[in-house]
Amino acid sequence: MQNVDIKQLRDNIRNFRLEDGDLGSQGYNRVLLQLFGYLGHGKSSFINSCKYVLQDGENFQEYAEVIETDDRRTMIRNAYPLTDVITMVDNRGFSTMDDFEKAEVYAQLGIFIPIGQKVDWKRNFKMMEELDSEFEPNCTDFIVPIFVYSARYHIQHETMKEIKLFMENCIKMTGVFPIIVLTFKTRGDYMEIEKEFRGIGAEQVIAIENYTNKNHIKTLGRTTDILMVIDSALKNFTIRMDQPRNPKRERMERKKFLLNYIHQNNLQKEREVEENESDEDGWCLVNV
Ligand SMILES: Nc1nc2c(ncn2[C@@H]2O[C@H](COP(=O)(O)OP(=O)(O)OP(=O)(O)O)[C@@H](O)[C@H]2O)c(=O)[nH]1
Ligand SMILES: [Mg+2]
């Protein structure tokens, strides 16, 4: 990977145009790199790193706020343009990855929740109503999901099984297998974690070390790794554009999938409440 020409890679990204394929841009006007993942795994830092490697010089700036403490987190889904046609979105990190959070992530990934809005992880599926009254559907963004995971944390087998199902739904919401970005490359056994992700079908797993306020001397390896992530995202766009696409229909299908997912979860939760209530009734009868 270190033989890649950084200047070439950077120029390709800076000059990337959506209409260069044989079939043109097919209605898309932006590639949206949607970052998601657990709290504090380096999503905001990754955005700053991407902006940094695309600019000349070593004047590091914090575009996306990086949080050093556990009590303040990225709350608002902000968009950060990298070029005229490539934008990154800093989604709110999830903590438990329960059914509510998952549904919210699917809605964020599919851009069924407007960008620039504060995200409250709701303890219900109220977003279904919001989805139904969607005002201006967004059919012009080509979404590439990027799952950010810190190489400092080993993944349990059971959690990996859950992540696999989660990834499958992310594909349904975007049409693309999430690119896995392993942050903190020098702080953990990233090869082991890479193997785990490849084991669940991930094709693009790239370990990186983010540039941060404290440490931003540009090095060949770090810069190349980060540019490779953006380059991989664009390759996903290029390959999907080989086929005729219908952005409106694809979005309709995603919405259908999301509504059905939420509906099924609602039913499941109602069943659980009913079961609990009948257990309690049974308990009362036994104890009168
Ligand atoms: N050494 C090192 N530190 C990192 C790396 N990535 C992030 N950090 C640090 O990890 C902490 C959390 O990083 P953030 O970028 O705020 O993480 P986040 O995923 O945006 O967090 P939330 O918004 O809370 O979900 C900060 O102190 C960063 O400086 C990395 O690759 N290497
Ligand atoms: Mg953040």
PDB file of C-alpha atoms and ligand atoms in Angstrom:
ATOM      1  CA  MET A   1       0.000   0.000   0.000  1.00  0.00           C
ATOM      2  CA  GLN A   2       2.926   2.336   0.730  1.00  0.00           C
ATOM      3  CA  ASN A   3       3.876   2.400  -2.984  1.00  0.00           C
ATOM      4  CA  VAL A   4       0.737   4.329  -3.797  1.00  0.00           C
ATOM      5  CA  ASP A   5       1.505   7.784  -5.151  1.00  0.00           C
ATOM      6  CA  ILE A   6      -0.004  10.178  -2.599  1.00  0.00           C
ATOM      7  CA  LYS A   7      -0.120  13.093  -5.008  1.00  0.00           C
ATOM      8  CA  GLN A   8      -1.935  11.008  -7.616  1.00  0.00           C
ATOM      9  CA  LEU A   9      -4.402   9.704  -5.060  1.00  0.00           C
ATOM     10  CA  ARG A  10      -5.111  13.189  -3.744  1.00  0.00           C
ATOM     11  CA  ASP A  11      -5.548  14.639  -7.235  1.00  0.00           C
ATOM     12  CA  ASN A  12      -7.946  11.826  -8.172  1.00  0.00           C
ATOM     13  CA  ILE A  13     -10.083  12.650  -5.149  1.00  0.00           C
ATOM     14  CA  ARG A  14      -9.943  16.410  -5.623  1.00  0.00           C
ATOM     15  CA  ASN A  15     -10.864  16.117  -9.315  1.00  0.00           C
ATOM     16  CA  PHE A  16     -13.465  13.356  -8.930  1.00  0.00           C
ATOM     17  CA  ARG A  17     -16.565  14.015 -11.017  1.00  0.00           C
ATOM     18  CA  LEU A  18     -19.846  12.122 -10.841  1.00  0.00           C
ATOM     19  CA  GLU A  19     -20.565  12.223 -14.560  1.00  0.00           C
ATOM     20  CA  ASP A  20     -17.354  10.532 -15.697  1.00  0.00           C
ATOM     21  CA  GLY A  21     -18.833   7.029 -16.106  1.00  0.00           C
ATOM     22  CA  ASP A  22     -20.368   5.804 -19.389  1.00  0.00           C
ATOM     23  CA  LEU A  23     -23.896   6.314 -18.052  1.00  0.00           C
ATOM     24  CA  GLY A  24     -23.240   9.737 -16.500  1.00  0.00           C
ATOM     25  CA  SER A  25     -24.246  10.685 -12.955  1.00  0.00           C
ATOM     26  CA  GLN A  26     -27.758   9.137 -13.305  1.00  0.00           C
ATOM     27  CA  GLY A  27     -29.391  11.818 -11.159  1.00  0.00           C
ATOM     28  CA  TYR A  28     -26.880  11.892  -8.307  1.00  0.00           C
ATOM     29  CA  ASN A  29     -25.115  15.133  -7.499  1.00  0.00           C
ATOM     30  CA  ARG A  30     -23.104  14.202  -4.425  1.00  0.00           C
ATOM     31  CA  VAL A  31     -21.286  11.267  -2.829  1.00  0.00           C
ATOM     32  CA  LEU A  32     -22.142  11.250   0.855  1.00  0.00           C
ATOM     33  CA  LEU A  33     -19.727   9.446   3.152  1.00  0.00           C
ATOM     34  CA  GLN A  34     -21.861   8.571   6.150  1.00  0.00           C
ATOM     35  CA  LEU A  35     -19.824   7.840   9.268  1.00  0.00           C
ATOM     36  CA  PHE A  36     -21.346   5.753  11.995  1.00  0.00           C
ATOM     37  CA  GLY A  37     -20.201   3.641  14.909  1.00  0.00           C
ATOM     38  CA  TYR A  38     -19.886   3.522  18.679  1.00  0.00           C
ATOM     39  CA  LEU A  39     -19.345   6.587  20.885  1.00  0.00           C
ATOM     40  CA  GLY A  40     -15.807   7.884  20.989  1.00  0.00           C
ATOM     41  CA  HIS A  41     -14.293   5.586  18.349  1.00  0.00           C
ATOM     42  CA  GLY A  42     -12.904   8.499  16.316  1.00  0.00           C
ATOM     43  CA  LYS A  43     -15.596   9.537  13.804  1.00  0.00           C
ATOM     44  CA  SER A  44     -15.134  13.294  14.230  1.00  0.00           C
ATOM     45  CA  SER A  45     -11.347  12.864  14.244  1.00  0.00           C
ATOM     46  CA  PHE A  46     -11.605  10.911  10.997  1.00  0.00           C
ATOM     47  CA  ILE A  47     -13.413  13.806   9.334  1.00  0.00           C
ATOM     48  CA  ASN A  48     -10.677  16.193  10.471  1.00  0.00           C
ATOM     49  CA  SER A  49      -8.064  13.736   9.183  1.00  0.00           C
ATOM     50  CA  CYS A  50      -9.731  13.520   5.753  1.00  0.00           C
ATOM     51  CA  LYS A  51      -9.898  17.319   5.444  1.00  0.00           C
ATOM     52  CA  TYR A  52      -6.254  17.510   6.550  1.00  0.00           C
ATOM     53  CA  VAL A  53      -4.835  14.998   4.056  1.00  0.00           C
ATOM     54  CA  LEU A  54      -6.626  16.704   1.173  1.00  0.00           C
ATOM     55  CA  GLN A  55      -5.106  20.072   1.946  1.00  0.00           C
ATOM     56  CA  ASP A  56      -1.507  21.153   1.365  1.00  0.00           C
ATOM     57  CA  GLY A  57       0.733  22.005   4.283  1.00  0.00           C
ATOM     58  CA  GLU A  58       0.511  21.110   7.956  1.00  0.00           C
ATOM     59  CA  ASN A  59      -1.960  23.630   9.283  1.00  0.00           C
ATOM     60  CA  PHE A  60      -4.222  21.202  11.174  1.00  0.00           C
ATOM     61  CA  GLN A  61      -7.745  22.434  11.885  1.00  0.00           C
ATOM     62  CA  GLU A  62     -10.536  20.881  13.873  1.00  0.00           C
ATOM     63  CA  TYR A  63     -13.587  21.144  11.622  1.00  0.00           C
ATOM     64  CA  ALA A  64     -15.608  18.525  13.460  1.00  0.00           C
ATOM     65  CA  GLU A  65     -15.481  18.924  17.227  1.00  0.00           C
ATOM     66  CA  VAL A  66     -13.459  16.194  18.892  1.00  0.00           C
ATOM     67  CA  ILE A  67     -14.547  15.381  22.411  1.00  0.00           C
ATOM     68  CA  GLU A  68     -11.928  14.647  25.031  1.00  0.00           C
ATOM     69  CA  THR A  69     -14.334  13.808  27.864  1.00  0.00           C
ATOM     70  CA  ASP A  70     -17.098  11.237  28.156  1.00  0.00           C
ATOM     71  CA  ASP A  71     -19.910  13.599  29.118  1.00  0.00           C
ATOM     72  CA  ARG A  72     -19.983  15.667  25.912  1.00  0.00           C
ATOM     73  CA  ARG A  73     -20.443  13.990  22.569  1.00  0.00           C
ATOM     74  CA  THR A  74     -21.174  14.822  18.938  1.00  0.00           C
ATOM     75  CA  MET A  75     -24.945  15.402  19.070  1.00  0.00           C
ATOM     76  CA  ILE A  76     -25.754  17.065  15.775  1.00  0.00           C
ATOM     77  CA  ARG A  77     -25.349  15.391  12.405  1.00  0.00           C
ATOM     78  CA  ASN A  78     -23.261  17.929  10.601  1.00  0.00           C
ATOM     79  CA  ALA A  79     -22.064  17.711   7.019  1.00  0.00           C
ATOM     80  CA  TYR A  80     -18.480  18.536   6.070  1.00  0.00           C
ATOM     81  CA  PRO A  81     -17.708  19.026   2.365  1.00  0.00           C
ATOM     82  CA  LEU A  82     -14.393  17.567   1.172  1.00  0.00           C
ATOM     83  CA  THR A  83     -14.815  18.750  -2.431  1.00  0.00           C
ATOM     84  CA  ASP A  84     -17.729  20.157  -4.461  1.00  0.00           C
ATOM     85  CA  VAL A  85     -19.128  16.648  -4.899  1.00  0.00           C
ATOM     86  CA  ILE A  86     -17.906  14.691  -1.852  1.00  0.00           C
ATOM     87  CA  THR A  87     -19.314  15.354   1.630  1.00  0.00           C
ATOM     88  CA  MET A  88     -18.862  13.593   4.966  1.00  0.00           C
ATOM     89  CA  VAL A  89     -21.580  13.317   7.612  1.00  0.00           C
ATOM     90  CA  ASP A  90     -20.699  12.979  11.285  1.00  0.00           C
ATOM     91  CA  ASN A  91     -23.498  10.860  12.696  1.00  0.00           C
ATOM     92  CA  ARG A  92     -24.090  10.552  16.407  1.00  0.00           C
ATOM     93  CA  GLY A  93     -22.267   7.617  17.991  1.00  0.00           C
ATOM     94  CA  PHE A  94     -24.357   4.848  19.498  1.00  0.00           C
ATOM     95  CA  SER A  95     -23.872   3.372  22.925  1.00  0.00           C
ATOM     96  CA  THR A  96     -25.967   0.243  23.311  1.00  0.00           C
ATOM     97  CA  MET A  97     -26.868  -0.658  19.714  1.00  0.00           C
ATOM     98  CA  ASP A  98     -30.320  -1.736  20.845  1.00  0.00           C
ATOM     99  CA  ASP A  99     -33.275  -1.975  18.449  1.00  0.00           C
ATOM    100  CA  PHE A 100     -34.187   1.696  18.872  1.00  0.00           C
ATOM    101  CA  GLU A 101     -30.685   2.892  18.131  1.00  0.00           C
ATOM    102  CA  LYS A 102     -30.384   0.551  15.172  1.00  0.00           C
ATOM    103  CA  ALA A 103     -33.607   1.833  13.632  1.00  0.00           C
ATOM    104  CA  GLU A 104     -32.379   5.375  14.141  1.00  0.00           C
ATOM    105  CA  VAL A 105     -29.039   4.539  12.473  1.00  0.00           C
ATOM    106  CA  TYR A 106     -30.790   2.957   9.480  1.00  0.00           C
ATOM    107  CA  ALA A 107     -32.915   6.088   9.131  1.00  0.00           C
ATOM    108  CA  GLN A 108     -29.812   8.285   9.390  1.00  0.00           C
ATOM    109  CA  LEU A 109     -27.893   6.235   6.854  1.00  0.00           C
ATOM    110  CA  GLY A 110     -30.724   6.316   4.343  1.00  0.00           C
ATOM    111  CA  ILE A 111     -31.061  10.086   5.000  1.00  0.00           C
ATOM    112  CA  PHE A 112     -34.613   9.720   6.249  1.00  0.00           C
ATOM    113  CA  ILE A 113     -33.636  12.087   9.051  1.00  0.00           C
ATOM    114  CA  PRO A 114     -32.493  15.502   7.811  1.00  0.00           C
ATOM    115  CA  ILE A 115     -28.805  16.318   8.139  1.00  0.00           C
ATOM    116  CA  GLY A 116     -28.015  19.185  10.531  1.00  0.00           C
ATOM    117  CA  GLN A 117     -30.557  18.046  13.106  1.00  0.00           C
ATOM    118  CA  LYS A 118     -29.864  17.100  16.725  1.00  0.00           C
ATOM    119  CA  VAL A 119     -30.172  13.357  17.294  1.00  0.00           C
ATOM    120  CA  ASP A 120     -31.907  12.143  20.425  1.00  0.00           C
ATOM    121  CA  TRP A 121     -31.818   8.391  20.733  1.00  0.00           C
ATOM    122  CA  LYS A 122     -35.504   7.839  21.323  1.00  0.00           C
ATOM    123  CA  ARG A 123     -36.772   5.001  23.451  1.00  0.00           C
ATOM    124  CA  ASN A 124     -39.619   4.391  21.028  1.00  0.00           C
ATOM    125  CA  PHE A 125     -40.232   4.112  17.293  1.00  0.00           C
ATOM    126  CA  LYS A 126     -41.944   7.519  16.884  1.00  0.00           C
ATOM    127  CA  MET A 127     -39.800   8.272  13.859  1.00  0.00           C
ATOM    128  CA  MET A 128     -42.226   6.171  11.832  1.00  0.00           C
ATOM    129  CA  GLU A 129     -44.684   9.076  11.885  1.00  0.00           C
ATOM    130  CA  GLU A 130     -41.952  11.503  10.793  1.00  0.00           C
ATOM    131  CA  LEU A 131     -41.030   9.166   7.956  1.00  0.00           C
ATOM    132  CA  ASP A 132     -44.573   9.089   6.684  1.00  0.00           C
ATOM    133  CA  SER A 133     -44.776  12.856   6.505  1.00  0.00           C
ATOM    134  CA  GLU A 134     -41.440  13.246   4.759  1.00  0.00           C
ATOM    135  CA  PHE A 135     -41.519  16.523   2.881  1.00  0.00           C
ATOM    136  CA  GLU A 136     -38.658  16.595   0.398  1.00  0.00           C
ATOM    137  CA  PRO A 137     -37.210  13.143  -0.224  1.00  0.00           C
ATOM    138  CA  ASN A 138     -33.482  13.189  -0.910  1.00  0.00           C
ATOM    139  CA  CYS A 139     -32.742  11.170  -4.056  1.00  0.00           C
ATOM    140  CA  THR A 140     -29.609  12.956  -5.219  1.00  0.00           C
ATOM    141  CA  ASP A 141     -27.062  11.712  -2.673  1.00  0.00           C
ATOM    142  CA  PHE A 142     -25.163   8.513  -3.365  1.00  0.00           C
ATOM    143  CA  ILE A 143     -24.528   7.107   0.111  1.00  0.00           C
ATOM    144  CA  VAL A 144     -21.375   5.261   1.130  1.00  0.00           C
ATOM    145  CA  PRO A 145     -21.579   4.041   4.742  1.00  0.00           C
ATOM    146  CA  ILE A 146     -18.334   4.036   6.726  1.00  0.00           C
ATOM    147  CA  PHE A 147     -18.298   2.121   9.990  1.00  0.00           C
ATOM    148  CA  VAL A 148     -15.659   3.520  12.355  1.00  0.00           C
ATOM    149  CA  TYR A 149     -14.330   1.090  14.947  1.00  0.00           C
ATOM    150  CA  SER A 150     -11.426   1.590  17.344  1.00  0.00           C
ATOM    151  CA  ALA A 151      -8.763  -1.128  17.160  1.00  0.00           C
ATOM    152  CA  ARG A 152      -8.348  -0.723  20.926  1.00  0.00           C
ATOM    153  CA  TYR A 153     -11.448  -2.809  21.555  1.00  0.00           C
ATOM    154  CA  HIS A 154     -11.592  -6.513  20.956  1.00  0.00           C
ATOM    155  CA  ILE A 155     -14.959  -7.776  19.679  1.00  0.00           C
ATOM    156  CA  GLN A 156     -16.745 -10.651  21.391  1.00  0.00           C
ATOM    157  CA  HIS A 157     -18.068 -13.425  19.174  1.00  0.00           C
ATOM    158  CA  GLU A 158     -21.706 -12.688  20.083  1.00  0.00           C
ATOM    159  CA  THR A 159     -21.282  -8.980  19.354  1.00  0.00           C
ATOM    160  CA  MET A 160     -19.780  -9.798  15.972  1.00  0.00           C
ATOM    161  CA  LYS A 161     -22.844 -11.873  15.094  1.00  0.00           C
ATOM    162  CA  GLU A 162     -25.007  -8.865  15.927  1.00  0.00           C
ATOM    163  CA  ILE A 163     -22.781  -6.542  13.914  1.00  0.00           C
ATOM    164  CA  LYS A 164     -23.154  -8.916  10.948  1.00  0.00           C
ATOM    165  CA  LEU A 165     -26.953  -8.612  10.983  1.00  0.00           C
ATOM    166  CA  PHE A 166     -26.640  -4.894  11.484  1.00  0.00           C
ATOM    167  CA  MET A 167     -24.312  -4.595   8.457  1.00  0.00           C
ATOM    168  CA  GLU A 168     -26.751  -6.571   6.316  1.00  0.00           C
ATOM    169  CA  ASN A 169     -29.442  -4.022   7.080  1.00  0.00           C
ATOM    170  CA  CYS A 170     -27.012  -1.164   6.427  1.00  0.00           C
ATOM    171  CA  ILE A 171     -26.522  -2.623   2.937  1.00  0.00           C
ATOM    172  CA  LYS A 172     -30.282  -2.704   2.439  1.00  0.00           C
ATOM    173  CA  MET A 173     -30.448   0.979   3.427  1.00  0.00           C
ATOM    174  CA  THR A 174     -27.628   2.141   1.168  1.00  0.00           C
ATOM    175  CA  GLY A 175     -26.846  -0.502  -1.466  1.00  0.00           C
ATOM    176  CA  VAL A 176     -23.201  -0.565  -0.339  1.00  0.00           C
ATOM    177  CA  PHE A 177     -21.347  -2.795   2.146  1.00  0.00           C
ATOM    178  CA  PRO A 178     -19.980  -0.396   4.776  1.00  0.00           C
ATOM    179  CA  ILE A 179     -16.283   0.347   4.537  1.00  0.00           C
ATOM    180  CA  ILE A 180     -14.718  -0.546   7.872  1.00  0.00           C
ATOM    181  CA  VAL A 181     -12.271   2.036   9.193  1.00  0.00           C
ATOM    182  CA  LEU A 182     -10.222   0.804  12.145  1.00  0.00           C
ATOM    183  CA  THR A 183      -8.939   3.814  14.079  1.00  0.00           C
ATOM    184  CA  PHE A 184      -6.169   3.779  16.694  1.00  0.00           C
ATOM    185  CA  LYS A 185      -4.121   1.562  14.368  1.00  0.00           C
ATOM    186  CA  THR A 186      -1.065   1.778  16.599  1.00  0.00           C
ATOM    187  CA  ARG A 187      -2.936   1.103  19.849  1.00  0.00           C
ATOM    188  CA  GLY A 188      -4.431  -2.328  19.307  1.00  0.00           C
ATOM    189  CA  ASP A 189      -4.263  -5.569  17.377  1.00  0.00           C
ATOM    190  CA  TYR A 190      -5.874  -4.181  14.245  1.00  0.00           C
ATOM    191  CA  MET A 191      -4.990  -7.247  12.150  1.00  0.00           C
ATOM    192  CA  GLU A 192      -6.986  -9.491  14.437  1.00  0.00           C
ATOM    193  CA  ILE A 193     -10.001  -7.151  14.298  1.00  0.00           C
ATOM    194  CA  GLU A 194      -9.629  -6.803  10.532  1.00  0.00           C
ATOM    195  CA  LYS A 195      -9.843 -10.603  10.277  1.00  0.00           C
ATOM    196  CA  GLU A 196     -13.058 -10.579  12.299  1.00  0.00           C
ATOM    197  CA  PHE A 197     -14.674  -8.017  10.008  1.00  0.00           C
ATOM    198  CA  ARG A 198     -13.538  -9.866   6.889  1.00  0.00           C
ATOM    199  CA  GLY A 199     -15.090 -12.957   8.441  1.00  0.00           C
ATOM    200  CA  ILE A 200     -18.524 -11.328   8.270  1.00  0.00           C
ATOM    201  CA  GLY A 201     -18.065 -10.338   4.632  1.00  0.00           C
ATOM    202  CA  ALA A 202     -16.486  -6.886   4.833  1.00  0.00           C
ATOM    203  CA  GLU A 203     -14.416  -6.346   1.696  1.00  0.00           C
ATOM    204  CA  GLN A 204     -12.865  -3.009   2.494  1.00  0.00           C
ATOM    205  CA  VAL A 205     -11.241  -2.847   5.909  1.00  0.00           C
ATOM    206  CA  ILE A 206      -8.676  -0.093   6.330  1.00  0.00           C
ATOM    207  CA  ALA A 207      -6.728   0.590   9.509  1.00  0.00           C
ATOM    208  CA  ILE A 208      -5.699   4.187  10.084  1.00  0.00           C
ATOM    209  CA  GLU A 209      -4.195   6.434  12.728  1.00  0.00           C
ATOM    210  CA  ASN A 210      -6.165   9.671  12.903  1.00  0.00           C
ATOM    211  CA  TYR A 211      -4.428  13.011  12.839  1.00  0.00           C
ATOM    212  CA  THR A 212      -5.344  14.916  15.981  1.00  0.00           C
ATOM    213  CA  ASN A 213      -4.650  18.305  17.528  1.00  0.00           C
ATOM    214  CA  LYS A 214      -1.880  16.748  19.598  1.00  0.00           C
ATOM    215  CA  ASN A 215      -0.300  14.698  16.842  1.00  0.00           C
ATOM    216  CA  HIS A 216      -0.451  15.872  13.263  1.00  0.00           C
ATOM    217  CA  ILE A 217       2.984  15.610  11.705  1.00  0.00           C
ATOM    218  CA  LYS A 218       2.136  14.346   8.227  1.00  0.00           C
ATOM    219  CA  THR A 219       3.669  10.945   7.523  1.00  0.00           C
ATOM    220  CA  LEU A 220       3.562   8.832   4.382  1.00  0.00           C
ATOM    221  CA  GLY A 221       1.810   5.839   5.949  1.00  0.00           C
ATOM    222  CA  ARG A 222      -0.849   7.738   7.865  1.00  0.00           C
ATOM    223  CA  THR A 223      -1.733  10.009   4.956  1.00  0.00           C
ATOM    224  CA  THR A 224      -1.874   7.113   2.487  1.00  0.00           C
ATOM    225  CA  ASP A 225      -4.191   5.036   4.701  1.00  0.00           C
ATOM    226  CA  ILE A 226      -6.643   7.916   5.109  1.00  0.00           C
ATOM    227  CA  LEU A 227      -6.650   8.792   1.409  1.00  0.00           C
ATOM    228  CA  MET A 228      -7.252   5.106   0.621  1.00  0.00           C
ATOM    229  CA  VAL A 229     -10.518   5.195   2.554  1.00  0.00           C
ATOM    230  CA  ILE A 230     -11.855   8.108   0.495  1.00  0.00           C
ATOM    231  CA  ASP A 231     -10.586   6.464  -2.686  1.00  0.00           C
ATOM    232  CA  SER A 232     -12.359   3.186  -1.792  1.00  0.00           C
ATOM    233  CA  ALA A 233     -15.589   5.078  -1.183  1.00  0.00           C
ATOM    234  CA  LEU A 234     -15.395   6.644  -4.628  1.00  0.00           C
ATOM    235  CA  LYS A 235     -14.683   3.274  -6.224  1.00  0.00           C
ATOM    236  CA  ASN A 236     -17.978   2.055  -4.765  1.00  0.00           C
ATOM    237  CA  PHE A 237     -19.716   4.871  -6.574  1.00  0.00           C
ATOM    238  CA  THR A 238     -17.926   4.120  -9.835  1.00  0.00           C
ATOM    239  CA  ILE A 239     -18.783   0.426  -9.790  1.00  0.00           C
ATOM    240  CA  ARG A 240     -22.450   1.038  -8.972  1.00  0.00           C
ATOM    241  CA  MET A 241     -22.670   3.544 -11.819  1.00  0.00           C
ATOM    242  CA  ASP A 242     -21.758   0.795 -14.313  1.00  0.00           C
ATOM    243  CA  GLN A 243     -25.395  -0.282 -14.131  1.00  0.00           C
ATOM    244  CA  PRO A 244     -28.447   1.834 -14.909  1.00  0.00           C
ATOM    245  CA  ARG A 245     -29.792   3.175 -11.610  1.00  0.00           C
ATOM    246  CA  ASN A 246     -33.072   4.637 -10.502  1.00  0.00           C
ATOM    247  CA  PRO A 247     -32.413   6.738  -7.362  1.00  0.00           C
ATOM    248  CA  LYS A 248     -36.122   7.412  -6.709  1.00  0.00           C
ATOM    249  CA  ARG A 249     -37.124   3.770  -6.868  1.00  0.00           C
ATOM    250  CA  GLU A 250     -34.156   2.708  -4.732  1.00  0.00           C
ATOM    251  CA  ARG A 251     -35.141   5.224  -2.110  1.00  0.00           C
ATOM    252  CA  MET A 252     -38.742   4.000  -2.119  1.00  0.00           C
ATOM    253  CA  GLU A 253     -37.538   0.455  -1.556  1.00  0.00           C
ATOM    254  CA  ARG A 254     -35.349   1.563   1.344  1.00  0.00           C
ATOM    255  CA  LYS A 255     -38.217   3.414   2.923  1.00  0.00           C
ATOM    256  CA  LYS A 256     -40.398   0.329   2.607  1.00  0.00           C
ATOM    257  CA  PHE A 257     -37.707  -1.766   4.254  1.00  0.00           C
ATOM    258  CA  LEU A 258     -37.292   0.748   7.092  1.00  0.00           C
ATOM    259  CA  LEU A 259     -41.026   1.045   7.764  1.00  0.00           C
ATOM    260  CA  ASN A 260     -41.343  -2.716   7.828  1.00  0.00           C
ATOM    261  CA  TYR A 261     -38.333  -3.040  10.157  1.00  0.00           C
ATOM    262  CA  ILE A 262     -39.855  -0.529  12.592  1.00  0.00           C
ATOM    263  CA  HIS A 263     -43.283  -2.151  12.342  1.00  0.00           C
ATOM    264  CA  GLN A 264     -41.872  -5.603  13.149  1.00  0.00           C
ATOM    265  CA  ASN A 265     -39.967  -4.209  16.099  1.00  0.00           C
ATOM    266  CA  ASN A 266     -43.076  -2.462  17.371  1.00  0.00           C
ATOM    267  CA  LEU A 267     -44.995  -5.729  17.259  1.00  0.00           C
ATOM    268  CA  GLN A 268     -42.176  -7.509  19.052  1.00  0.00           C
ATOM    269  CA  LYS A 269     -42.083  -4.879  21.825  1.00  0.00           C
ATOM    270  CA  GLU A 270     -45.865  -5.062  22.253  1.00  0.00           C
ATOM    271  CA  ARG A 271     -45.668  -8.848  22.546  1.00  0.00           C
ATOM    272  CA  GLU A 272     -42.966  -8.506  25.203  1.00  0.00           C
ATOM    273  CA  VAL A 273     -45.095  -6.056  27.207  1.00  0.00           C
ATOM    274  CA  GLU A 274     -48.093  -8.406  26.998  1.00  0.00           C
ATOM    275  CA  GLU A 275     -45.988 -11.383  28.092  1.00  0.00           C
ATOM    276  CA  ASN A 276     -44.631  -9.414  31.055  1.00  0.00           C
ATOM    277  CA  GLU A 277     -48.124  -8.354  32.069  1.00  0.00           C
ATOM    278  CA  SER A 278     -49.464 -11.910  31.928  1.00  0.00           C
ATOM    279  CA  ASP A 279     -46.430 -13.105  33.944  1.00  0.00           C
ATOM    280  CA  GLU A 280     -47.248 -10.497  36.599  1.00  0.00           C
ATOM    281  CA  ASP A 281     -50.944 -11.547  36.641  1.00  0.00           C
ATOM    282  CA  GLY A 282     -49.877 -15.146  37.103  1.00  0.00           C
ATOM    283  CA  TRP A 283     -47.595 -14.115  39.942  1.00  0.00           C
ATOM    284  CA  CYS A 284     -50.489 -12.210  41.638  1.00  0.00           C
ATOM    285  CA  LEU A 285     -52.826 -15.206  41.411  1.00  0.00           C
ATOM    286  CA  VAL A 286     -50.248 -17.455  42.994  1.00  0.00           C
ATOM    287  CA  ASN A 287     -49.660 -15.020  45.812  1.00  0.00           C
ATOM    288  CA  VAL A 288     -53.246 -14.065  46.830  1.00  0.00           C
TER     289      VAL A 288
HETATM  290  N1  LIG B   1      -4.245   8.131  19.247  1.00  0.00           N
HETATM  291  C1  LIG B   1      -5.401   8.255  18.601  1.00  0.00           C
HETATM  292  N2  LIG B   1      -6.399   8.981  19.148  1.00  0.00           N
HETATM  293  C2  LIG B   1      -7.573   9.078  18.467  1.00  0.00           C
HETATM  294  C3  LIG B   1      -7.755   8.453  17.200  1.00  0.00           C
HETATM  295  N3  LIG B   1      -9.014   8.728  16.788  1.00  0.00           N
HETATM  296  C4  LIG B   1      -9.587   9.476  17.753  1.00  0.00           C
HETATM  297  N4  LIG B   1      -8.727   9.689  18.773  1.00  0.00           N
HETATM  298  C5  LIG B   1      -9.026  10.378  20.057  1.00  0.00           C
HETATM  299  O1  LIG B   1     -10.166   9.705  20.626  1.00  0.00           O
HETATM  300  C6  LIG B   1     -11.043  10.625  21.268  1.00  0.00           C
HETATM  301  C7  LIG B   1     -12.467  10.524  20.683  1.00  0.00           C
HETATM  302  O2  LIG B   1     -12.425  10.906  19.327  1.00  0.00           O
HETATM  303  P1  LIG B   1     -13.675  11.544  18.545  1.00  0.00           P
HETATM  304  O3  LIG B   1     -13.196  11.815  17.173  1.00  0.00           O
HETATM  305  O4  LIG B   1     -14.280  12.664  19.310  1.00  0.00           O
HETATM  306  O5  LIG B   1     -14.672  10.305  18.545  1.00  0.00           O
HETATM  307  P2  LIG B   1     -16.193  10.254  18.026  1.00  0.00           P
HETATM  308  O6  LIG B   1     -16.419   8.906  17.448  1.00  0.00           O
HETATM  309  O7  LIG B   1     -16.471  11.425  17.164  1.00  0.00           O
HETATM  310  O8  LIG B   1     -16.985  10.390  19.392  1.00  0.00           O
HETATM  311  P3  LIG B   1     -18.571  10.730  19.603  1.00  0.00           P
HETATM  312  O9  LIG B   1     -18.875  11.947  18.824  1.00  0.00           O
HETATM  313  O10 LIG B   1     -18.642  10.911  21.068  1.00  0.00           O
HETATM  314  O11 LIG B   1     -19.325   9.523  19.188  1.00  0.00           O
HETATM  315  C8  LIG B   1     -10.373  11.997  21.112  1.00  0.00           C
HETATM  316  O12 LIG B   1      -9.606  12.239  22.261  1.00  0.00           O
HETATM  317  C9  LIG B   1      -9.456  11.823  19.892  1.00  0.00           C
HETATM  318  O13 LIG B   1      -8.330  12.701  19.937  1.00  0.00           O
HETATM  319  C10 LIG B   1      -6.658   7.702  16.634  1.00  0.00           C
HETATM  320  O14 LIG B   1      -6.733   7.107  15.547  1.00  0.00           O
HETATM  321  N5  LIG B   1      -5.513   7.640  17.395  1.00  0.00           N
HETATM  322 MG    MG B   2     -17.856  12.919  17.347  1.00  0.00          MG
END
